[in-house]
mmCIF file of C-alpha atoms in Angstrom:
data_model
loop_
_atom_site.group_PDB
_atom_site.id
_atom_site.type_symbol
_atom_site.label_atom_id
_atom_site.label_comp_id
_atom_site.label_asym_id
_atom_site.label_seq_id
_atom_site.Cartn_x
_atom_site.Cartn_y
_atom_site.Cartn_z
ATOM 1 C CA MET A 25 0.470 -13.208 7.389
ATOM 2 C CA ARG A 26 -1.010 -14.574 4.184
ATOM 3 C CA LEU A 27 -4.016 -12.735 2.613
ATOM 4 C CA ARG A 28 -5.916 -16.048 3.190
ATOM 5 C CA GLU A 29 -5.697 -15.249 7.018
ATOM 6 C CA VAL A 30 -7.033 -11.858 6.053
ATOM 7 C CA LYS A 31 -9.700 -13.312 4.194
ATOM 8 C CA ASP A 32 -10.663 -15.737 7.167
ATOM 9 C CA ILE A 33 -10.253 -13.068 10.101
ATOM 10 C CA LEU A 34 -12.601 -10.650 8.007
ATOM 11 C CA ASP A 35 -14.767 -13.246 6.797
ATOM 12 C CA ALA A 36 -14.521 -11.542 3.484
ATOM 13 C CA SER A 37 -15.516 -12.458 -0.195
ATOM 14 C CA VAL A 38 -12.826 -12.263 -2.533
ATOM 15 C CA PHE A 39 -13.549 -10.568 -5.933
ATOM 16 C CA SER A 40 -10.252 -10.520 -7.915
ATOM 17 C CA GLY A 41 -6.665 -12.207 -7.178
ATOM 18 C CA GLU A 42 -7.789 -15.396 -5.599
ATOM 19 C CA GLU A 43 -4.787 -17.310 -6.929
ATOM 20 C CA HIS A 44 -2.742 -14.738 -4.909
ATOM 21 C CA LEU A 45 -4.115 -15.409 -1.474
ATOM 22 C CA ASP A 46 -0.806 -16.935 -0.662
ATOM 23 C CA ARG A 47 0.846 -13.650 -0.863
ATOM 24 C CA GLU A 48 2.776 -12.697 2.387
ATOM 25 C CA VAL A 49 1.685 -9.434 3.882
ATOM 26 C CA HIS A 50 3.267 -7.889 7.215
ATOM 27 C CA ALA A 51 1.076 -4.174 7.425
ATOM 28 C CA ALA A 52 -2.043 -2.794 6.853
ATOM 29 C CA CYS A 53 -3.576 0.853 7.099
ATOM 30 C CA GLY A 54 -7.224 1.779 6.836
ATOM 31 C CA SER A 55 -8.513 5.126 5.246
ATOM 32 C CA ASP A 56 -11.401 6.559 3.318
ATOM 33 C CA LEU A 57 -9.133 9.701 1.940
ATOM 34 C CA MET A 58 -6.783 8.451 -1.067
ATOM 35 C CA SER A 59 -4.767 11.475 -0.362
ATOM 36 C CA ASP A 60 -3.713 10.682 2.974
ATOM 37 C CA VAL A 61 -2.601 7.190 1.977
ATOM 38 C CA LEU A 62 -0.494 8.904 -0.654
ATOM 39 C CA ALA A 63 0.815 11.348 1.825
ATOM 40 C CA PHE A 64 1.582 9.203 4.907
ATOM 41 C CA VAL A 65 1.568 5.480 4.175
ATOM 42 C CA LYS A 66 4.653 3.678 4.251
ATOM 43 C CA ASN A 67 5.394 -0.097 3.558
ATOM 44 C CA GLN A 68 1.578 -1.043 3.785
ATOM 45 C CA SER A 69 0.541 -4.344 2.092
ATOM 46 C CA VAL A 70 -3.395 -4.213 2.727
ATOM 47 C CA LEU A 71 -5.658 -0.783 2.319
ATOM 48 C CA LEU A 72 -8.838 -0.841 4.036
ATOM 49 C CA THR A 73 -11.088 1.308 2.812
ATOM 50 C CA GLY A 74 -15.229 2.054 2.514
ATOM 51 C CA LEU A 75 -14.643 3.974 -0.855
ATOM 52 C CA LEU A 76 -15.764 2.331 -4.036
ATOM 53 C CA ASN A 77 -14.114 3.843 -6.847
ATOM 54 C CA PRO A 78 -11.370 3.280 -9.268
ATOM 55 C CA GLN A 79 -8.947 5.648 -7.651
ATOM 56 C CA VAL A 80 -8.695 3.199 -4.658
ATOM 57 C CA ILE A 81 -6.971 0.540 -7.067
ATOM 58 C CA ARG A 82 -5.020 3.018 -8.665
ATOM 59 C CA THR A 83 -3.530 4.347 -5.234
ATOM 60 C CA ALA A 84 -3.187 0.866 -4.162
ATOM 61 C CA GLU A 85 -1.165 0.203 -7.059
ATOM 62 C CA MET A 86 0.916 3.525 -6.730
ATOM 63 C CA MET A 87 1.556 2.475 -3.261
ATOM 64 C CA ASP A 88 2.561 -0.937 -3.963
ATOM 65 C CA MET A 89 -0.059 -2.462 -1.898
ATOM 66 C CA CYS A 90 -0.979 -6.355 -2.889
ATOM 67 C CA CYS A 91 -4.926 -6.065 -1.284
ATOM 68 C CA VAL A 92 -7.656 -3.970 -1.024
ATOM 69 C CA VAL A 93 -10.323 -4.676 1.321
ATOM 70 C CA ILE A 94 -13.482 -2.696 0.833
ATOM 71 C CA VAL A 95 -15.290 -2.509 4.290
ATOM 72 C CA ARG A 96 -19.126 -1.636 5.714
ATOM 73 C CA GLY A 97 -20.842 -4.426 3.419
ATOM 74 C CA LYS A 98 -19.928 -2.424 0.353
ATOM 75 C CA THR A 99 -19.795 -4.552 -3.057
ATOM 76 C CA PRO A 100 -17.438 -3.303 -5.840
ATOM 77 C CA ASP A 101 -19.160 -2.963 -9.221
ATOM 78 C CA GLU A 102 -17.586 -4.499 -12.375
ATOM 79 C CA GLN A 103 -15.023 -1.486 -13.242
ATOM 80 C CA ILE A 104 -13.233 -1.671 -10.123
ATOM 81 C CA VAL A 105 -13.051 -5.578 -9.861
ATOM 82 C CA ASN A 106 -11.631 -5.524 -13.703
ATOM 83 C CA LEU A 107 -9.177 -2.787 -12.807
ATOM 84 C CA ALA A 108 -7.885 -4.948 -9.774
ATOM 85 C CA LYS A 109 -7.585 -7.934 -11.907
ATOM 86 C CA ASP A 110 -5.698 -5.718 -14.519
ATOM 87 C CA LYS A 111 -3.463 -4.569 -11.568
ATOM 88 C CA ASP A 112 -2.891 -8.285 -10.251
ATOM 89 C CA ILE A 113 -4.529 -6.599 -6.919
ATOM 90 C CA VAL A 114 -6.262 -8.960 -4.549
ATOM 91 C CA LEU A 115 -10.005 -7.232 -4.167
ATOM 92 C CA MET A 116 -11.810 -8.581 -0.997
ATOM 93 C CA ALA A 117 -15.198 -7.067 0.750
ATOM 94 C CA THR A 118 -16.252 -7.648 4.518
ATOM 95 C CA LYS A 119 -19.175 -6.630 6.316
ATOM 96 C CA TYR A 120 -17.269 -5.178 9.283
ATOM 97 C CA PRO A 121 -16.755 -1.503 9.643
ATOM 98 C CA MET A 122 -13.230 0.074 9.080
ATOM 99 C CA TYR A 123 -12.893 -0.011 12.700
ATOM 100 C CA SER A 124 -13.831 -3.363 13.276
ATOM 101 C CA ALA A 125 -11.788 -4.526 10.554
ATOM 102 C CA CYS A 126 -8.672 -2.958 11.220
ATOM 103 C CA GLY A 127 -9.333 -3.991 14.898
ATOM 104 C CA LYS A 128 -9.418 -7.747 14.098
ATOM 105 C CA LEU A 129 -6.468 -7.445 11.543
ATOM 106 C CA TYR A 130 -4.150 -5.820 14.383
ATOM 107 C CA SER A 131 -5.505 -8.784 16.823
ATOM 108 C CA GLY A 132 -4.457 -11.261 14.475
ATOM 109 C CA GLY A 133 -1.215 -10.352 14.280
ATOM 110 C CA LEU A 134 -1.215 -7.753 11.072
ATOM 111 C CA PHE A 135 0.194 -4.112 12.200
ATOM 112 C CA GLN A 136 1.164 -0.535 10.777
ATOM 113 C CA ASP A 137 4.906 -0.587 10.282
ATOM 114 C CA GLU A 138 4.963 2.908 11.968
ATOM 115 C CA GLY A 139 4.543 3.442 15.257
ATOM 116 C CA ARG A 140 3.540 0.004 16.603
#
């Protein structure tokens, strides 16, 4: 699936990385605990979270994730948007809660690598 499809499925707004929406992604995860992302996530391309702090972008960078989707209708501030731009990470936001957003992506064909 391409990030453009992720954007469409989630009816998301793009805050950074619009030029990278043709990137191919194969897996996603949803978590508000960055320690869990660091400990358990492997080979994911998209991170869905409700957190709005720079640590989210730094975690995505460390885990080689190319996209962060902020859920629950939250809007990232300028600091987070600029950090995502600096790290070449696509940053989106959707009105959907995490459960619904993950379900929509799963139904659209985007899975988690482990234990599908």
